[in-house]
XYZ file of C-alpha atoms in Angstrom:
465
model
C 63.373 27.873 82.184
C 64.025 27.572 85.900
C 67.766 27.700 85.473
C 67.382 30.838 83.329
C 65.298 32.485 86.031
C 67.853 31.578 88.654
C 70.650 32.992 86.432
C 68.777 36.275 85.955
C 68.144 36.501 89.696
C 71.821 35.749 90.407
C 73.011 38.467 88.018
C 70.597 41.002 89.528
C 71.836 40.165 93.006
C 75.436 40.482 91.848
C 74.744 43.914 90.320
C 73.036 45.006 93.542
C 76.073 43.925 95.553
C 78.415 45.805 93.229
C 76.239 48.947 93.471
C 76.219 48.720 97.246
C 80.009 48.306 97.280
C 80.471 51.370 95.047
C 78.085 53.329 97.299
C 80.125 52.423 100.404
C 83.430 53.233 98.677
C 82.126 56.640 97.578
C 81.288 57.666 101.148
C 84.590 56.243 102.405
C 86.563 58.386 99.930
C 84.375 61.408 100.728
C 85.049 60.872 104.449
C 88.809 60.755 103.855
C 88.670 64.035 101.892
C 86.692 65.792 104.637
C 89.031 64.464 107.334
C 92.050 65.644 105.359
C 90.528 69.117 105.020
C 89.834 69.376 108.718
C 93.067 67.934 110.048
C 95.771 68.652 107.499
C 94.929 71.581 105.245
C 95.535 74.272 107.828
C 98.550 72.567 109.430
C 101.509 74.970 109.363
C 104.281 74.026 106.962
C 107.703 75.527 106.654
C 107.410 78.695 104.583
C 103.627 78.263 104.169
C 101.148 81.142 104.305
C 99.720 79.710 107.538
C 103.206 79.580 109.058
C 103.791 83.210 108.104
C 100.409 84.039 109.646
C 101.486 82.504 112.997
C 104.801 84.379 112.902
C 102.946 87.609 112.195
C 100.631 87.031 115.160
C 103.610 86.466 117.449
C 105.018 89.815 116.384
C 101.763 91.621 117.203
C 101.258 89.807 120.497
C 104.712 90.762 121.686
C 103.621 94.390 121.462
C 100.441 93.984 123.498
C 100.788 91.278 126.129
C 103.206 93.321 128.213
C 100.326 95.666 129.042
C 97.999 92.925 130.276
C 97.059 93.088 133.952
C 94.807 90.040 134.217
C 91.643 92.155 134.013
C 89.762 93.283 130.937
C 91.960 92.896 127.824
C 93.874 96.115 127.193
C 93.813 98.174 124.058
C 96.813 97.281 121.840
C 99.968 99.269 122.485
C 99.928 100.783 118.985
C 97.563 103.548 117.911
C 94.507 102.581 115.834
C 95.392 102.044 112.190
C 93.552 102.509 108.932
C 94.203 100.807 105.583
C 96.658 98.219 106.900
C 95.949 94.480 106.898
C 96.101 93.322 110.533
C 95.680 89.742 111.815
C 93.026 88.390 114.170
C 94.557 86.106 116.814
C 93.180 82.778 117.980
C 91.326 81.740 114.829
C 91.702 78.356 113.125
C 91.835 79.938 109.690
C 93.591 83.071 108.529
C 91.617 86.192 109.364
C 92.680 89.767 108.531
C 91.007 93.155 108.949
C 91.736 96.332 106.980
C 89.391 99.231 107.790
C 86.268 100.146 109.762
C 83.296 102.395 108.981
C 80.204 103.736 110.683
C 77.043 102.016 109.346
C 73.464 103.059 110.052
C 71.454 102.436 106.859
C 70.727 98.705 106.888
C 71.747 98.014 110.490
C 73.242 99.984 113.395
C 76.827 98.754 113.375
C 80.502 99.293 112.748
C 81.292 97.733 109.362
C 84.762 96.208 109.079
C 86.420 95.282 105.774
C 88.093 91.905 106.259
C 89.255 88.699 104.556
C 88.862 85.180 105.894
C 87.469 81.705 105.144
C 84.588 81.799 102.659
C 82.550 79.073 104.357
C 82.838 78.008 107.968
C 84.626 81.174 109.064
C 85.709 81.458 112.690
C 83.368 83.222 115.074
C 84.545 86.602 116.352
C 83.444 89.414 118.627
C 84.156 93.148 118.456
C 85.707 95.231 121.192
C 84.928 98.934 120.878
C 86.684 101.766 122.742
C 84.543 104.934 122.723
C 85.644 108.518 123.291
C 84.067 108.653 126.743
C 86.371 105.814 127.917
C 83.663 103.169 127.726
C 84.714 99.763 126.433
C 82.021 97.636 124.802
C 82.073 94.031 123.675
C 79.745 93.583 120.697
C 78.279 90.634 118.868
C 79.695 90.266 115.374
C 78.247 88.940 112.145
C 80.780 87.591 109.637
C 79.386 87.955 106.107
C 81.412 86.932 103.033
C 81.196 89.368 100.148
C 79.245 87.501 97.512
C 81.638 87.716 94.581
C 84.273 85.285 95.827
C 84.371 82.736 92.992
C 83.949 79.920 95.552
C 87.612 80.121 96.487
C 88.718 79.097 99.976
C 89.103 82.704 101.199
C 86.887 85.683 100.520
C 86.676 89.406 101.027
C 84.363 89.694 104.025
C 82.319 92.122 106.073
C 82.397 91.928 109.865
C 79.393 93.773 111.263
C 79.885 94.844 114.883
C 76.273 95.125 116.001
C 75.207 98.050 118.193
C 71.732 96.661 118.880
C 70.716 96.879 122.582
C 73.892 98.806 123.530
C 72.349 102.276 123.651
C 75.185 103.504 121.419
C 74.212 105.385 118.273
C 76.234 104.734 115.094
C 77.489 108.335 114.912
C 79.004 107.951 118.401
C 81.438 105.372 116.985
C 83.101 107.811 114.558
C 86.761 108.175 115.545
C 86.487 105.362 118.100
C 88.758 102.305 118.046
C 87.581 98.778 117.279
C 89.301 95.413 117.431
C 88.146 92.048 116.081
C 88.789 89.216 118.555
C 88.261 85.452 118.284
C 85.286 84.382 120.392
C 87.238 81.306 121.543
C 89.778 83.520 123.330
C 87.957 86.757 124.194
C 90.435 87.728 126.926
C 93.455 87.445 124.666
C 95.150 90.803 123.980
C 93.945 91.963 120.555
C 96.305 91.871 117.588
C 94.478 94.499 115.530
C 93.077 97.956 116.115
C 91.147 100.049 113.586
C 89.871 103.601 113.705
C 86.180 103.950 112.787
C 85.738 106.298 109.817
C 82.737 108.503 109.066
C 80.435 107.639 106.152
C 77.857 110.425 106.488
C 77.724 112.351 103.154
C 78.856 115.949 103.450
C 76.813 118.762 101.940
C 77.625 120.089 98.478
C 79.022 116.861 97.033
C 76.157 115.906 94.689
C 78.129 116.546 91.468
C 81.468 115.272 92.795
C 82.792 112.276 90.839
C 85.436 109.901 92.251
C 86.999 106.811 90.650
C 87.792 103.452 92.233
C 90.105 100.796 90.740
C 91.243 97.336 91.864
C 94.709 96.795 93.431
C 97.787 97.260 91.280
C 99.853 94.058 91.168
C 102.576 92.270 89.182
C 104.662 95.484 89.481
C 102.275 97.439 87.266
C 104.414 99.481 84.852
C 102.246 101.125 82.159
C 103.144 104.677 83.224
C 102.774 106.299 79.791
C 99.243 104.954 79.315
C 98.310 105.750 82.923
C 98.914 109.472 82.330
C 96.477 109.386 79.401
C 93.951 107.434 81.490
C 94.163 109.935 84.374
C 93.838 112.987 82.160
C 90.921 111.636 80.124
C 89.012 110.761 83.292
C 89.713 114.252 84.617
C 88.296 115.751 81.409
C 85.242 113.558 82.007
C 84.753 115.125 85.448
C 86.656 112.890 87.883
C 88.235 114.831 90.747
C 89.714 112.040 92.883
C 91.021 108.474 92.466
C 91.284 105.682 95.058
C 94.045 103.171 94.348
C 95.564 100.189 96.157
C 99.230 99.256 95.863
C 100.244 95.600 96.012
C 103.226 96.223 93.709
C 104.215 98.989 91.279
C 107.164 99.807 89.060
C 109.376 102.689 90.185
C 108.121 104.870 87.321
C 104.439 104.334 88.175
C 105.210 104.918 91.861
C 106.727 108.286 90.958
C 103.769 109.074 88.700
C 101.243 108.360 91.458
C 103.240 110.419 93.948
C 103.056 113.258 91.424
C 99.255 113.036 91.330
C 99.062 112.606 95.113
C 100.834 115.951 95.548
C 98.070 117.514 93.466
C 95.462 116.043 95.841
C 94.069 113.795 93.115
C 95.003 110.330 94.397
C 94.531 108.358 97.593
C 97.093 105.537 97.297
C 96.716 102.860 99.968
C 99.010 99.921 100.813
C 97.622 96.504 99.931
C 99.668 93.574 101.219
C 97.092 90.879 101.925
C 98.906 87.678 103.058
C 96.549 85.285 101.232
C 97.626 83.702 97.952
C 96.052 85.575 95.029
C 94.031 83.589 92.441
C 94.625 80.337 94.346
C 93.096 81.069 97.749
C 91.355 84.391 97.044
C 90.168 86.233 93.927
C 92.778 88.563 92.365
C 94.574 90.299 95.254
C 91.349 90.315 97.288
C 89.980 92.918 94.871
C 86.430 92.797 96.245
C 87.694 93.948 99.624
C 89.310 96.898 97.799
C 86.137 97.779 95.882
C 84.075 97.809 99.059
C 86.696 99.662 101.079
C 86.653 102.257 98.309
C 82.856 102.455 98.515
C 82.802 103.270 102.221
C 85.963 105.403 102.119
C 84.412 107.655 99.454
C 80.912 107.739 100.919
C 81.263 111.002 102.844
C 82.919 112.978 100.023
C 81.728 111.578 96.659
C 78.373 112.275 95.059
C 79.203 109.671 92.403
C 81.641 106.786 92.376
C 82.778 105.169 89.115
C 84.199 101.643 89.426
C 86.473 100.803 86.480
C 89.869 99.275 85.689
C 92.865 101.278 84.493
C 92.392 100.013 80.930
C 88.772 101.239 80.784
C 87.049 104.582 80.238
C 83.308 105.368 80.166
C 82.635 107.780 77.289
C 79.298 109.593 76.914
C 77.951 110.024 73.381
C 76.242 113.416 73.801
C 77.582 115.087 76.936
C 81.179 116.183 77.504
C 81.422 114.845 81.050
C 80.188 111.862 83.008
C 78.718 114.127 85.653
C 76.563 115.852 82.999
C 75.495 112.436 81.657
C 74.574 111.094 85.099
C 72.662 114.264 85.978
C 70.766 114.020 82.692
C 69.955 110.350 83.182
C 68.543 110.946 86.666
C 66.605 114.019 85.519
C 64.693 111.894 82.999
C 62.845 110.160 85.859
C 59.674 111.667 87.245
C 59.295 111.911 90.172
C 63.011 112.370 91.021
C 62.634 109.937 93.927
C 62.286 107.150 91.327
C 65.679 107.930 89.758
C 68.149 105.021 89.958
C 71.204 105.199 92.192
C 73.360 102.969 89.965
C 73.936 103.045 86.202
C 75.577 100.141 84.356
C 77.583 100.669 81.154
C 78.050 97.965 78.533
C 81.593 96.895 77.648
C 83.235 96.871 74.196
C 86.806 95.708 73.621
C 89.169 97.980 71.687
C 92.012 95.510 71.123
C 95.417 97.188 71.093
C 96.604 94.599 68.549
C 94.187 95.960 65.956
C 95.471 98.507 63.425
C 95.860 102.197 64.171
C 93.292 104.660 62.869
C 94.734 106.533 59.888
C 92.576 109.525 60.854
C 93.860 109.712 64.436
C 94.078 113.408 65.409
C 96.693 112.823 68.143
C 99.432 110.292 69.044
C 97.337 108.881 71.882
C 96.013 105.364 72.490
C 92.417 106.564 72.602
C 92.887 108.429 69.302
C 94.715 105.634 67.477
C 92.713 102.621 68.681
C 89.193 103.151 67.396
C 88.264 99.667 66.174
C 86.028 97.840 68.649
C 83.638 94.926 68.966
C 80.577 95.620 66.843
C 78.251 94.165 69.485
C 79.066 95.192 73.078
C 78.736 92.670 75.897
C 75.421 92.241 77.657
C 74.805 94.063 80.917
C 76.483 92.446 83.949
C 78.935 90.714 81.608
C 82.109 92.838 81.881
C 80.012 95.965 82.376
C 81.118 98.666 84.846
C 79.054 101.197 86.702
C 78.568 104.561 88.398
C 76.800 104.712 91.750
C 75.632 107.059 94.451
C 77.878 105.704 97.262
C 75.376 106.566 99.997
C 72.859 104.214 98.327
C 75.192 101.225 97.869
C 75.832 98.442 100.374
C 77.950 95.853 98.543
C 79.874 96.220 95.284
C 80.925 93.612 92.770
C 83.208 93.879 89.767
C 80.647 94.252 86.964
C 77.508 95.254 88.869
C 76.256 96.239 92.323
C 75.310 93.274 94.512
C 73.257 95.185 97.066
C 71.732 98.646 97.243
C 70.173 100.372 100.224
C 66.400 99.904 100.642
C 64.502 101.808 97.965
C 67.487 102.323 95.638
C 67.564 100.913 92.107
C 69.945 100.074 89.254
C 69.507 100.312 85.456
C 71.541 99.812 82.305
C 72.516 102.787 80.122
C 71.672 102.504 76.393
C 74.770 102.335 74.190
C 73.614 105.388 72.251
C 74.113 107.388 75.473
C 77.435 105.930 76.670
C 79.782 102.965 76.300
C 82.596 101.432 78.319
C 85.742 101.569 76.147
C 87.996 98.681 77.189
C 91.508 99.120 75.755
C 92.615 95.540 76.119
C 96.177 94.361 75.522
C 95.423 90.647 75.113
C 92.840 88.964 72.904
C 90.680 86.164 74.271
C 91.099 82.484 73.391
C 94.758 82.696 72.448
C 94.233 85.664 70.140
C 91.524 84.024 68.049
C 88.903 86.686 68.806
C 91.122 89.401 67.353
C 90.742 87.606 64.023
C 87.148 86.435 64.146
C 84.973 88.841 66.126
C 82.889 91.328 64.061
C 84.194 94.851 64.577
C 83.447 98.463 63.746
C 85.248 101.807 63.922
C 84.163 104.079 66.784
C 85.788 107.531 66.904
C 83.906 108.860 69.943
C 87.201 109.417 71.809
C 88.321 111.898 69.127
C 85.952 114.453 70.710
C 88.452 114.911 73.541
C 91.667 114.459 71.549
C 92.883 118.076 71.433
C 92.252 118.797 75.117
C 93.619 115.417 76.118
C 96.851 115.819 74.146
C 97.457 119.228 75.745
C 96.851 117.830 79.254
C 99.022 114.750 78.688
C 101.853 116.827 77.205
C 101.843 119.179 80.196
C 101.853 116.319 82.716
C 104.703 114.568 80.913
C 106.762 117.753 81.049
C 106.146 118.047 84.787
C 106.986 114.385 85.371
C 110.213 114.667 83.389
C 111.516 117.048 86.044
C 110.893 114.612 88.879
C 110.586 111.010 87.696
C 113.280 111.126 85.025
C 115.719 113.387 86.872
């Protein structure tokens, strides 16, 4: 019995030793991974994004250092820019800024749209040049936009805080701001942004604007895009904000056509961070939030959708009438929500055409959809009062101003029609998902066909000449 006891004790001790060894090895491997991240991951390599970042900084610095006089860092030689990705010098990780806006709802600040490291971002400060020739150095808060999918880089807010400066937010409108690394505050800045106004103008309550994510992969669906534009215009949209990473020549001509009519703001979007690997699709959350603040002074409503989606009301003819009706149902009016979410239903383009289609249009032919729409916040899209929104996501609003609320819209009032090219799960869902026929879009078919036909005739004179 004694030898059995000793054997059991020996085996227990052996297992304890093995467990301790595995424990030590785990922390050793973890330490190697952390060390590799810190020392090697950001090391420039030939042709790497980091190497291009350094080359870009050198180009900017060559334009500013010549003006340095050893005193306070000078303003960059170039004029302040808007809607251009500019680098921040002196940071360990890539850091770019795009646009700047006056903020006074949640905090007195200049709000900068940026992109940088999701966690452990470099510290920065803000340098602000006011109209009265004062130069201020402000504390900055770097805040990643929440919908970043835990990728290495994220769309980001930089809040240049005005607290204790005596400067009111409205005094910053039209001023110039630069984001500077706090490790080299006297280095000539490599970026300069003009601060845009966000104060809502009078008479815009029923104005409806549309925001979409950046075009990429040389987007080329010009024929469909005409139909999408004209249907949204019939629904009440009067302006569209779009971001161009890459477009086909035909779509470029199409958008120029709509720009000449004052319907489109098309902004360049060349963010030097690898899409889908380092940052979510083309940094789309920076675009959504730039669109929010860019539209804030001129849009009573902002609809955030993709270019294969349309929100169709079931009773009203326009989205503006629907949104007005939805808000009017709340008593008192102060309790009315500032954001309305619309449930998504796929209308797969691979499904058969409707034999009763009244027009040769996608929205007339493709009327078969999912029988059960997605739940709210799962592929849903939304309409918001821009002045009441702080941070936008793709399928819902992450943050509203104090006192503002968000609700879902019943499907009997409206539905998000998602005209999707591909089917999920290798095409399986096209075969298996329960579906139904929904001819709501036929209500606009005659007007839409007339509008699309006219636009195509106009485009034929310019884009096909």
